Amino acid sequence: MTNTNLTTQANPKTNPNSQLQGWRKFAGNELLERLATPHGVSQYLENINPLWSLTDIRAKVVARQQETADATTLVLKTNGNWRGFTAGQFVTLSVEINGRQVSRCYSISSAESDERVRITVRRKQGGEVSNFIADHVEIGDVVSLSPAAGEFVLPTTDKPLLMIAGGSGITPIMSMLRSLDWAASKQPVTLMYYARETATAIFQPELEQLADKQGRFVLRMVNTAEQGRYSNKQLDKLVEDAANYQTLLCGPASLMAAVEADYEQRGLSDQLLLERFTLPEPRIPENPDVVSGDVMFSHSERYVANSGENLLEQAEAAGLQPEFGCRRGICHRCTCTKSSGTVRDAITGELSATPNEAIRLCVSVPVGDVTLDI
């Protein structure tokens, strides 16, 4: 497998990032900011070049690749504020839709060594940002990125690696595989990749090329329409002695739940690293509280009757538009202050009644009356 280099060496005299370096010494200069009122220095720089910013990470779309009928890769040229990433991490990507900035979290699919950042997005029914990317983001457009984040990265181990992926869960796995290939790693890797059919399997041609090129890499494509979904028997059939592997897992909730249950039964849970794209089933106590009370939004002077949904959904039902990214408790963009009341963590089931605490709206469910500072 070869990583295509889409760039040429930039001329320092014309490189926009190099030109911007002279402005960085003015970052935080109070006098300059006052002179630039009301918009600030960064706003004026953005008007000169959309990629320019003293602090924000901006990226220009330099290529688009159609991976499957519903999956698109954006190839991004970042400005000088980008500090790189570790294979498996994600970024929060922001685009402007109908005059407002909307953000979502996406895993990076490129190798750590690539000069360009690749974000692979699968169209999702009702997905505001994924559908906008598929239909409207073009070469030359500029998007905003957060610094890379996430702990789903290659483990430091001498064990062979077993990667289990399904659907869009292949994107962080692909970043790892490309990075291992670039580093000429000798570590044995087996990938079990679940897809409904061949046409929906993102990166399949490249994965097959990688398997042909590297004897250390074994590809096990699982067509769920013909071979069925994950089971312990299927794992034993496709992988010899899974206990010898360090396993990395990313995919749909049903696949992840099946693998987690199997590994727990085998006593191998400590050998399983995972990344969730959706929330797991919430852990509800044996005697769940009756849904009651109101959710009050103090700054907006609004309230709704508690519906039992998470607080992000209830804020949206009240007509509010709180900032969010992943909707699964990872990126923390929806964090706000809970003034009073009790909430349950939708992932762990734990209750918290601490006043004036920071909570993540997307994974917090109100128990009775709750007041939020939004």
mmCIF file of C-alpha atoms in Angstrom:
data_model
loop_
_atom_site.group_PDB
_atom_site.id
_atom_site.type_symbol
_atom_site.label_atom_id
_atom_site.label_comp_id
_atom_site.label_asym_id
_atom_site.label_seq_id
_atom_site.Cartn_x
_atom_site.Cartn_y
_atom_site.Cartn_z
ATOM 1 C CA MET A 1 0.000 0.000 0.000
ATOM 2 C CA THR A 2 1.290 3.430 -0.923
ATOM 3 C CA ASN A 3 0.240 6.697 0.691
ATOM 4 C CA THR A 4 -0.338 9.215 -2.101
ATOM 5 C CA ASN A 5 1.370 12.535 -1.495
ATOM 6 C CA LEU A 6 -0.924 15.198 -2.897
ATOM 7 C CA THR A 7 1.376 18.131 -2.155
ATOM 8 C CA THR A 8 4.605 19.673 -3.335
ATOM 9 C CA GLN A 9 7.161 21.472 -1.203
ATOM 10 C CA ALA A 10 5.806 24.950 -0.479
ATOM 11 C CA ASN A 11 7.895 28.035 -1.226
ATOM 12 C CA PRO A 12 8.543 29.737 2.170
ATOM 13 C CA LYS A 13 8.105 33.129 0.510
ATOM 14 C CA THR A 14 4.572 32.281 -0.628
ATOM 15 C CA ASN A 15 3.497 29.751 1.993
ATOM 16 C CA PRO A 16 0.515 31.301 3.826
ATOM 17 C CA ASN A 17 1.516 29.580 7.071
ATOM 18 C CA SER A 18 4.982 31.114 6.820
ATOM 19 C CA GLN A 19 3.520 34.547 6.126
ATOM 20 C CA LEU A 20 1.339 34.176 9.193
ATOM 21 C CA GLN A 21 4.319 33.584 11.475
ATOM 22 C CA GLY A 22 5.047 37.295 11.537
ATOM 23 C CA TRP A 23 1.616 37.979 12.966
ATOM 24 C CA ARG A 24 1.934 35.445 15.779
ATOM 25 C CA LYS A 25 4.147 37.743 17.847
ATOM 26 C CA PHE A 26 1.121 40.016 18.150
ATOM 27 C CA ALA A 27 -1.089 37.292 19.616
ATOM 28 C CA GLY A 28 -2.528 38.555 22.875
ATOM 29 C CA ASN A 29 -1.333 42.120 22.231
ATOM 30 C CA GLU A 30 -3.966 44.213 24.036
ATOM 31 C CA LEU A 31 -3.286 47.421 22.072
ATOM 32 C CA LEU A 32 -3.545 45.643 18.720
ATOM 33 C CA GLU A 33 -6.764 43.947 19.760
ATOM 34 C CA ARG A 34 -8.253 47.310 20.758
ATOM 35 C CA LEU A 35 -7.279 48.812 17.419
ATOM 36 C CA ALA A 36 -8.923 45.849 15.700
ATOM 37 C CA THR A 37 -12.186 46.305 17.616
ATOM 38 C CA PRO A 38 -14.911 45.175 17.183
ATOM 39 C CA HIS A 39 -13.825 42.047 15.323
ATOM 40 C CA GLY A 40 -10.326 41.357 16.645
ATOM 41 C CA VAL A 41 -7.103 40.542 14.827
ATOM 42 C CA SER A 42 -8.111 36.979 13.876
ATOM 43 C CA GLN A 43 -11.215 38.220 12.064
ATOM 44 C CA TYR A 44 -9.172 40.617 9.923
ATOM 45 C CA LEU A 45 -6.628 37.904 9.141
ATOM 46 C CA GLU A 46 -9.449 35.558 8.120
ATOM 47 C CA ASN A 47 -10.680 38.174 5.663
ATOM 48 C CA ILE A 48 -7.233 38.164 4.019
ATOM 49 C CA ASN A 49 -6.941 34.369 3.961
ATOM 50 C CA PRO A 50 -9.584 31.975 5.366
ATOM 51 C CA LEU A 51 -6.845 29.666 6.664
ATOM 52 C CA TRP A 52 -5.200 32.393 8.726
ATOM 53 C CA SER A 53 -5.814 32.507 12.452
ATOM 54 C CA LEU A 54 -3.589 33.264 15.411
ATOM 55 C CA THR A 55 -5.103 30.456 17.479
ATOM 56 C CA ASP A 56 -7.779 28.467 15.595
ATOM 57 C CA ILE A 57 -7.102 25.359 13.537
ATOM 58 C CA ARG A 58 -8.418 25.868 10.023
ATOM 59 C CA ALA A 59 -8.184 23.429 7.136
ATOM 60 C CA LYS A 60 -8.768 23.720 3.395
ATOM 61 C CA VAL A 61 -10.366 20.868 1.459
ATOM 62 C CA VAL A 62 -7.812 19.977 -1.228
ATOM 63 C CA ALA A 63 -9.411 16.721 -2.412
ATOM 64 C CA ARG A 64 -12.538 14.601 -2.090
ATOM 65 C CA GLN A 65 -12.607 10.838 -2.493
ATOM 66 C CA GLN A 66 -15.747 8.722 -2.781
ATOM 67 C CA GLU A 67 -14.955 5.556 -0.821
ATOM 68 C CA THR A 68 -18.408 3.959 -1.220
ATOM 69 C CA ALA A 69 -21.812 5.209 -2.324
ATOM 70 C CA ASP A 70 -22.372 6.724 1.133
ATOM 71 C CA ALA A 71 -18.849 7.359 2.450
ATOM 72 C CA THR A 72 -16.711 10.367 1.503
ATOM 73 C CA THR A 73 -13.146 11.241 2.452
ATOM 74 C CA LEU A 74 -12.126 14.876 2.785
ATOM 75 C CA VAL A 75 -8.395 15.509 2.333
ATOM 76 C CA LEU A 76 -7.480 18.583 4.382
ATOM 77 C CA LYS A 77 -4.558 21.001 4.310
ATOM 78 C CA THR A 78 -4.260 22.417 7.838
ATOM 79 C CA ASN A 79 -2.841 25.746 8.939
ATOM 80 C CA GLY A 80 0.131 26.167 11.254
ATOM 81 C CA ASN A 81 -1.930 25.762 14.428
ATOM 82 C CA TRP A 82 -2.362 22.025 13.797
ATOM 83 C CA ARG A 83 -0.100 19.964 16.065
ATOM 84 C CA GLY A 84 -0.622 16.505 14.616
ATOM 85 C CA PHE A 85 -2.322 13.424 16.012
ATOM 86 C CA THR A 86 -1.841 9.838 17.112
ATOM 87 C CA ALA A 87 -3.356 7.134 14.930
ATOM 88 C CA GLY A 88 -6.843 6.306 16.212
ATOM 89 C CA GLN A 89 -7.676 9.788 17.513
ATOM 90 C CA PHE A 90 -10.542 12.010 16.388
ATOM 91 C CA VAL A 91 -11.177 15.710 15.806
ATOM 92 C CA THR A 92 -14.233 17.906 16.129
ATOM 93 C CA LEU A 93 -14.951 19.285 12.658
ATOM 94 C CA SER A 94 -17.032 22.464 12.312
ATOM 95 C CA VAL A 95 -18.805 23.685 9.190
ATOM 96 C CA GLU A 96 -21.151 26.588 8.564
ATOM 97 C CA ILE A 97 -24.697 25.509 7.745
ATOM 98 C CA ASN A 98 -27.327 28.173 7.078
ATOM 99 C CA GLY A 99 -25.267 30.808 8.843
ATOM 100 C CA ARG A 100 -24.426 28.840 11.994
ATOM 101 C CA GLN A 101 -21.424 26.784 13.009
ATOM 102 C CA VAL A 102 -22.250 23.111 13.505
ATOM 103 C CA SER A 103 -19.744 20.619 14.919
ATOM 104 C CA ARG A 104 -19.378 16.848 14.953
ATOM 105 C CA CYS A 105 -16.628 14.427 15.965
ATOM 106 C CA TYR A 106 -14.941 12.326 13.290
ATOM 107 C CA SER A 107 -12.035 9.895 13.487
ATOM 108 C CA ILE A 108 -8.971 10.642 11.389
ATOM 109 C CA SER A 109 -8.347 7.970 8.744
ATOM 110 C CA SER A 110 -4.898 9.027 7.495
ATOM 111 C CA ALA A 111 -1.510 7.788 8.657
ATOM 112 C CA GLU A 112 0.367 9.850 11.230
ATOM 113 C CA SER A 113 3.042 10.443 8.587
ATOM 114 C CA ASP A 114 0.695 12.003 6.014
ATOM 115 C CA GLU A 115 1.085 15.714 5.299
ATOM 116 C CA ARG A 116 -2.650 15.970 4.814
ATOM 117 C CA VAL A 117 -5.374 15.038 7.288
ATOM 118 C CA ARG A 118 -8.061 12.677 6.009
ATOM 119 C CA ILE A 119 -11.549 12.609 7.513
ATOM 120 C CA THR A 120 -13.846 9.861 6.248
ATOM 121 C CA VAL A 121 -17.550 10.506 6.805
ATOM 122 C CA ARG A 122 -20.431 8.132 6.128
ATOM 123 C CA ARG A 123 -23.781 9.628 5.209
ATOM 124 C CA LYS A 124 -26.281 9.119 8.028
ATOM 125 C CA GLN A 125 -30.049 9.325 7.826
ATOM 126 C CA GLY A 126 -30.975 12.620 9.476
ATOM 127 C CA GLY A 127 -27.294 13.447 9.971
ATOM 128 C CA GLU A 128 -27.050 17.205 9.570
ATOM 129 C CA VAL A 129 -23.281 17.432 9.183
ATOM 130 C CA SER A 130 -22.587 14.096 7.471
ATOM 131 C CA ASN A 131 -25.167 14.837 4.784
ATOM 132 C CA PHE A 132 -23.901 18.411 4.392
ATOM 133 C CA ILE A 133 -20.367 17.094 3.846
ATOM 134 C CA ALA A 134 -21.602 14.588 1.277
ATOM 135 C CA ASP A 135 -23.712 17.084 -0.651
ATOM 136 C CA HIS A 136 -22.176 20.523 -0.220
ATOM 137 C CA VAL A 137 -18.547 20.590 0.981
ATOM 138 C CA GLU A 138 -16.330 21.128 -2.064
ATOM 139 C CA ILE A 139 -12.634 21.423 -2.880
ATOM 140 C CA GLY A 140 -11.451 24.865 -1.775
ATOM 141 C CA ASP A 141 -13.847 25.133 1.178
ATOM 142 C CA VAL A 142 -12.397 25.886 4.618
ATOM 143 C CA VAL A 143 -13.488 24.056 7.773
ATOM 144 C CA SER A 144 -12.458 24.361 11.424
ATOM 145 C CA LEU A 145 -10.902 21.591 13.497
ATOM 146 C CA SER A 146 -10.267 20.992 17.165
ATOM 147 C CA PRO A 147 -6.943 19.580 18.363
ATOM 148 C CA ALA A 148 -6.840 15.798 18.034
ATOM 149 C CA ALA A 149 -8.186 13.930 21.055
ATOM 150 C CA GLY A 150 -9.062 10.428 22.213
ATOM 151 C CA GLU A 151 -7.376 7.483 23.921
ATOM 152 C CA PHE A 152 -8.206 4.818 21.336
ATOM 153 C CA VAL A 153 -4.653 4.464 20.055
ATOM 154 C CA LEU A 154 -2.262 1.632 19.312
ATOM 155 C CA PRO A 155 -1.223 -0.048 22.574
ATOM 156 C CA THR A 156 2.397 -0.585 23.517
ATOM 157 C CA THR A 157 2.592 -4.360 23.430
ATOM 158 C CA ASP A 158 4.538 -7.185 21.837
ATOM 159 C CA LYS A 159 1.352 -9.200 21.393
ATOM 160 C CA PRO A 160 -0.181 -9.583 17.946
ATOM 161 C CA LEU A 161 -3.127 -7.258 17.358
ATOM 162 C CA LEU A 162 -6.692 -8.282 16.576
ATOM 163 C CA MET A 163 -8.793 -5.425 15.214
ATOM 164 C CA ILE A 164 -12.565 -5.862 15.033
ATOM 165 C CA ALA A 165 -14.437 -3.191 13.086
ATOM 166 C CA GLY A 166 -17.802 -2.624 11.487
ATOM 167 C CA GLY A 167 -19.318 0.240 9.502
ATOM 168 C CA SER A 168 -17.670 3.601 10.167
ATOM 169 C CA GLY A 169 -15.665 1.964 12.947
ATOM 170 C CA ILE A 170 -13.070 1.159 10.290
ATOM 171 C CA THR A 171 -11.904 4.807 10.150
ATOM 172 C CA PRO A 172 -9.668 4.908 13.271
ATOM 173 C CA ILE A 173 -8.561 1.347 12.512
ATOM 174 C CA MET A 174 -7.539 2.448 9.005
ATOM 175 C CA SER A 175 -5.408 5.223 10.477
ATOM 176 C CA MET A 176 -3.632 2.642 12.625
ATOM 177 C CA LEU A 177 -3.091 0.253 9.715
ATOM 178 C CA ARG A 178 -1.740 2.991 7.462
ATOM 179 C CA SER A 179 0.581 4.183 10.228
ATOM 180 C CA LEU A 180 1.862 0.658 10.895
ATOM 181 C CA ASP A 181 2.460 0.188 7.177
ATOM 182 C CA TRP A 182 4.391 3.463 6.910
ATOM 183 C CA ALA A 183 6.538 2.485 9.912
ATOM 184 C CA ALA A 184 7.209 -0.947 8.329
ATOM 185 C CA SER A 185 6.034 -2.558 11.559
ATOM 186 C CA LYS A 186 6.629 -6.287 11.955
ATOM 187 C CA GLN A 187 3.822 -6.688 14.494
ATOM 188 C CA PRO A 188 1.266 -9.277 13.300
ATOM 189 C CA VAL A 189 -2.217 -7.818 12.774
ATOM 190 C CA THR A 190 -5.527 -9.514 12.007
ATOM 191 C CA LEU A 191 -8.577 -7.468 11.030
ATOM 192 C CA MET A 192 -12.130 -8.804 11.269
ATOM 193 C CA TYR A 193 -14.147 -6.305 9.246
ATOM 194 C CA TYR A 194 -17.947 -6.579 9.297
ATOM 195 C CA ALA A 195 -20.067 -5.173 6.460
ATOM 196 C CA ARG A 196 -23.544 -5.924 5.134
ATOM 197 C CA GLU A 197 -22.078 -6.469 1.662
ATOM 198 C CA THR A 198 -18.886 -5.775 -0.257
ATOM 199 C CA ALA A 199 -20.179 -2.512 -1.735
ATOM 200 C CA THR A 200 -20.610 -0.972 1.724
ATOM 201 C CA ALA A 201 -17.149 -1.897 3.024
ATOM 202 C CA ILE A 202 -15.131 1.326 3.270
ATOM 203 C CA PHE A 203 -11.462 1.005 2.210
ATOM 204 C CA GLN A 204 -11.843 -2.635 1.082
ATOM 205 C CA PRO A 205 -9.628 -2.314 -2.046
ATOM 206 C CA GLU A 206 -6.832 -0.714 -0.016
ATOM 207 C CA LEU A 207 -7.205 -3.300 2.760
ATOM 208 C CA GLU A 208 -6.867 -6.098 0.210
ATOM 209 C CA GLN A 209 -3.751 -4.454 -1.236
ATOM 210 C CA LEU A 210 -2.293 -4.184 2.248
ATOM 211 C CA ALA A 211 -2.998 -7.863 2.929
ATOM 212 C CA ASP A 212 -1.282 -8.847 -0.332
ATOM 213 C CA LYS A 213 1.701 -6.628 0.435
ATOM 214 C CA GLN A 214 2.273 -7.493 4.076
ATOM 215 C CA GLY A 215 2.471 -11.103 5.197
ATOM 216 C CA ARG A 216 2.032 -9.904 8.762
ATOM 217 C CA PHE A 217 -1.451 -8.501 7.999
ATOM 218 C CA VAL A 218 -4.423 -10.868 7.725
ATOM 219 C CA LEU A 219 -7.785 -9.560 6.470
ATOM 220 C CA ARG A 220 -10.962 -11.398 7.454
ATOM 221 C CA MET A 221 -13.906 -9.792 5.645
ATOM 222 C CA VAL A 222 -17.230 -10.825 7.180
ATOM 223 C CA ASN A 223 -20.279 -10.358 4.970
ATOM 224 C CA THR A 224 -23.043 -10.276 7.568
ATOM 225 C CA ALA A 225 -25.748 -10.996 4.973
ATOM 226 C CA GLU A 226 -24.092 -14.360 4.251
ATOM 227 C CA GLN A 227 -21.986 -15.162 7.312
ATOM 228 C CA GLY A 228 -24.101 -13.644 10.043
ATOM 229 C CA ARG A 229 -23.145 -11.291 12.852
ATOM 230 C CA TYR A 230 -20.376 -11.706 15.401
ATOM 231 C CA SER A 231 -20.454 -14.770 17.627
ATOM 232 C CA ASN A 232 -17.939 -16.605 19.793
ATOM 233 C CA LYS A 233 -17.964 -19.517 17.338
ATOM 234 C CA GLN A 234 -17.234 -17.156 14.462
ATOM 235 C CA LEU A 235 -14.276 -15.635 16.323
ATOM 236 C CA ASP A 236 -12.816 -19.090 17.045
ATOM 237 C CA LYS A 237 -13.259 -20.044 13.393
ATOM 238 C CA LEU A 238 -11.553 -16.956 11.968
ATOM 239 C CA VAL A 239 -8.886 -16.304 14.611
ATOM 240 C CA GLU A 240 -6.754 -18.971 16.231
ATOM 241 C CA ASP A 241 -6.582 -18.522 20.025
ATOM 242 C CA ALA A 242 -7.914 -14.981 20.534
ATOM 243 C CA ALA A 243 -6.417 -14.992 24.048
ATOM 244 C CA ASN A 244 -2.986 -14.393 22.490
ATOM 245 C CA TYR A 245 -4.090 -11.091 20.942
ATOM 246 C CA GLN A 246 -4.515 -7.536 22.137
ATOM 247 C CA THR A 247 -7.914 -6.623 20.684
ATOM 248 C CA LEU A 248 -9.092 -3.237 19.431
ATOM 249 C CA LEU A 249 -12.816 -2.794 18.783
ATOM 250 C CA CYS A 250 -14.821 -0.083 17.027
ATOM 251 C CA GLY A 251 -18.177 -0.358 15.298
ATOM 252 C CA PRO A 252 -21.950 -0.347 15.679
ATOM 253 C CA ALA A 253 -23.413 -0.724 19.166
ATOM 254 C CA SER A 254 -24.724 -4.241 18.446
ATOM 255 C CA LEU A 255 -21.298 -5.488 17.319
ATOM 256 C CA MET A 256 -19.543 -3.919 20.282
ATOM 257 C CA ALA A 257 -22.036 -5.326 22.779
ATOM 258 C CA ALA A 258 -21.607 -8.841 21.337
ATOM 259 C CA VAL A 259 -17.802 -8.670 21.455
ATOM 260 C CA GLU A 260 -17.754 -7.188 24.962
ATOM 261 C CA ALA A 261 -20.060 -9.915 26.260
ATOM 262 C CA ASP A 262 -17.966 -12.640 24.609
ATOM 263 C CA TYR A 263 -14.701 -11.258 25.979
ATOM 264 C CA GLU A 264 -16.178 -10.944 29.453
ATOM 265 C CA GLN A 265 -17.254 -14.584 29.334
ATOM 266 C CA ARG A 266 -13.765 -15.590 28.175
ATOM 267 C CA GLY A 267 -12.140 -13.555 30.946
ATOM 268 C CA LEU A 268 -10.380 -11.351 28.370
ATOM 269 C CA SER A 269 -11.986 -7.987 29.091
ATOM 270 C CA ASP A 270 -8.634 -6.502 30.120
ATOM 271 C CA GLN A 271 -7.297 -7.264 26.624
ATOM 272 C CA LEU A 272 -10.034 -5.256 24.904
ATOM 273 C CA LEU A 273 -9.590 -1.606 23.888
ATOM 274 C CA LEU A 274 -12.557 0.119 22.307
ATOM 275 C CA GLU A 275 -13.928 3.310 20.788
ATOM 276 C CA ARG A 276 -17.662 4.016 20.791
ATOM 277 C CA PHE A 277 -19.415 5.925 18.013
ATOM 278 C CA THR A 278 -22.746 5.562 19.824
ATOM 279 C CA LEU A 279 -23.730 5.363 23.465
ATOM 280 C CA PRO A 280 -24.017 1.892 24.995
ATOM 281 C CA GLU A 281 -27.296 0.831 26.514
ATOM 282 C CA PRO A 282 -27.659 2.851 29.734
ATOM 283 C CA ARG A 283 -27.222 1.057 33.011
ATOM 284 C CA ILE A 284 -30.588 1.486 34.695
ATOM 285 C CA PRO A 285 -30.873 0.587 38.388
ATOM 286 C CA GLU A 286 -33.235 -2.174 39.474
ATOM 287 C CA ASN A 287 -35.713 0.393 40.779
ATOM 288 C CA PRO A 288 -35.470 3.310 38.351
ATOM 289 C CA ASP A 289 -36.900 6.609 39.463
ATOM 290 C CA VAL A 290 -40.252 7.555 38.072
ATOM 291 C CA VAL A 291 -39.823 10.268 35.445
ATOM 292 C CA SER A 292 -40.876 13.463 37.156
ATOM 293 C CA GLY A 293 -40.017 17.112 37.671
ATOM 294 C CA ASP A 294 -39.037 19.927 35.325
ATOM 295 C CA VAL A 295 -35.827 20.885 33.561
ATOM 296 C CA MET A 296 -35.190 24.615 33.932
ATOM 297 C CA PHE A 297 -32.813 26.639 31.753
ATOM 298 C CA SER A 298 -32.052 29.678 33.908
ATOM 299 C CA HIS A 299 -30.276 31.927 31.392
ATOM 300 C CA SER A 300 -32.869 31.314 28.693
ATOM 301 C CA GLU A 301 -35.776 31.535 31.144
ATOM 302 C CA ARG A 302 -37.343 28.402 29.721
ATOM 303 C CA TYR A 303 -38.370 25.066 31.151
ATOM 304 C CA VAL A 304 -39.759 21.738 29.978
ATOM 305 C CA ALA A 305 -41.386 18.853 31.752
ATOM 306 C CA ASN A 306 -38.829 16.104 32.286
ATOM 307 C CA SER A 307 -39.296 13.580 29.467
ATOM 308 C CA GLY A 308 -36.688 11.106 30.714
ATOM 309 C CA GLU A 309 -34.374 11.794 27.763
ATOM 310 C CA ASN A 310 -30.835 13.123 28.150
ATOM 311 C CA LEU A 311 -30.472 16.833 28.856
ATOM 312 C CA LEU A 312 -29.116 17.666 25.391
ATOM 313 C CA GLU A 313 -32.271 16.290 23.783
ATOM 314 C CA GLN A 314 -34.468 18.074 26.310
ATOM 315 C CA ALA A 315 -32.669 21.389 25.725
ATOM 316 C CA GLU A 316 -33.218 20.984 21.985
ATOM 317 C CA ALA A 317 -36.879 20.153 22.621
ATOM 318 C CA ALA A 318 -37.107 23.471 24.479
ATOM 319 C CA GLY A 319 -35.936 25.282 21.345
ATOM 320 C CA LEU A 320 -32.367 25.818 22.549
ATOM 321 C CA GLN A 321 -29.229 25.083 20.537
ATOM 322 C CA PRO A 322 -26.473 24.149 22.998
ATOM 323 C CA GLU A 323 -23.092 23.379 21.489
ATOM 324 C CA PHE A 324 -22.344 19.687 21.000
ATOM 325 C CA GLY A 325 -20.097 17.412 18.988
ATOM 326 C CA CYS A 326 -20.102 13.656 19.523
ATOM 327 C CA ARG A 327 -23.386 13.138 21.416
ATOM 328 C CA ARG A 328 -21.744 10.212 23.212
ATOM 329 C CA GLY A 329 -19.860 11.769 26.110
ATOM 330 C CA ILE A 330 -16.402 11.943 24.552
ATOM 331 C CA CYS A 331 -15.704 15.427 23.224
ATOM 332 C CA HIS A 332 -17.119 17.446 26.192
ATOM 333 C CA ARG A 333 -18.361 20.215 23.878
ATOM 334 C CA CYS A 334 -21.818 20.048 25.465
ATOM 335 C CA THR A 335 -20.481 20.545 28.999
ATOM 336 C CA CYS A 336 -22.405 23.094 31.044
ATOM 337 C CA THR A 337 -23.057 23.923 34.692
ATOM 338 C CA LYS A 338 -25.857 22.211 36.579
ATOM 339 C CA SER A 339 -26.977 24.686 39.240
ATOM 340 C CA SER A 340 -29.101 22.232 41.170
ATOM 341 C CA GLY A 341 -30.798 18.863 40.995
ATOM 342 C CA THR A 342 -29.796 15.251 40.459
ATOM 343 C CA VAL A 343 -28.669 13.632 37.206
ATOM 344 C CA ARG A 344 -27.891 10.065 36.232
ATOM 345 C CA ASP A 345 -24.930 9.207 34.008
ATOM 346 C CA ALA A 346 -26.473 7.363 31.049
ATOM 347 C CA ILE A 347 -23.328 5.231 30.642
ATOM 348 C CA THR A 348 -22.471 4.257 34.218
ATOM 349 C CA GLY A 349 -25.852 4.688 35.919
ATOM 350 C CA GLU A 350 -24.248 6.767 38.689
ATOM 351 C CA LEU A 351 -26.224 9.558 40.351
ATOM 352 C CA SER A 352 -24.840 13.010 41.132
ATOM 353 C CA ALA A 353 -26.553 15.772 43.106
ATOM 354 C CA THR A 354 -23.578 18.124 43.550
ATOM 355 C CA PRO A 355 -24.666 21.740 43.018
ATOM 356 C CA ASN A 356 -22.864 23.947 40.490
ATOM 357 C CA GLU A 357 -21.080 21.032 38.846
ATOM 358 C CA ALA A 358 -20.007 20.662 35.222
ATOM 359 C CA ILE A 359 -21.952 17.948 33.421
ATOM 360 C CA ARG A 360 -22.087 16.632 29.858
ATOM 361 C CA LEU A 361 -25.595 17.181 28.560
ATOM 362 C CA CYS A 362 -25.544 14.278 26.111
ATOM 363 C CA VAL A 363 -24.954 11.609 28.775
ATOM 364 C CA SER A 364 -26.825 13.169 31.712
ATOM 365 C CA VAL A 365 -30.443 12.245 32.456
ATOM 366 C CA PRO A 366 -32.390 14.345 34.985
ATOM 367 C CA VAL A 367 -33.874 12.724 38.078
ATOM 368 C CA GLY A 368 -36.597 15.077 39.228
ATOM 369 C CA ASP A 369 -36.125 18.854 39.008
ATOM 370 C CA VAL A 370 -32.874 20.052 37.439
ATOM 371 C CA THR A 371 -31.675 23.603 36.731
ATOM 372 C CA LEU A 372 -29.033 24.322 34.085
ATOM 373 C CA ASP A 373 -27.107 27.549 33.441
ATOM 374 C CA ILE A 374 -28.032 27.782 29.786
#
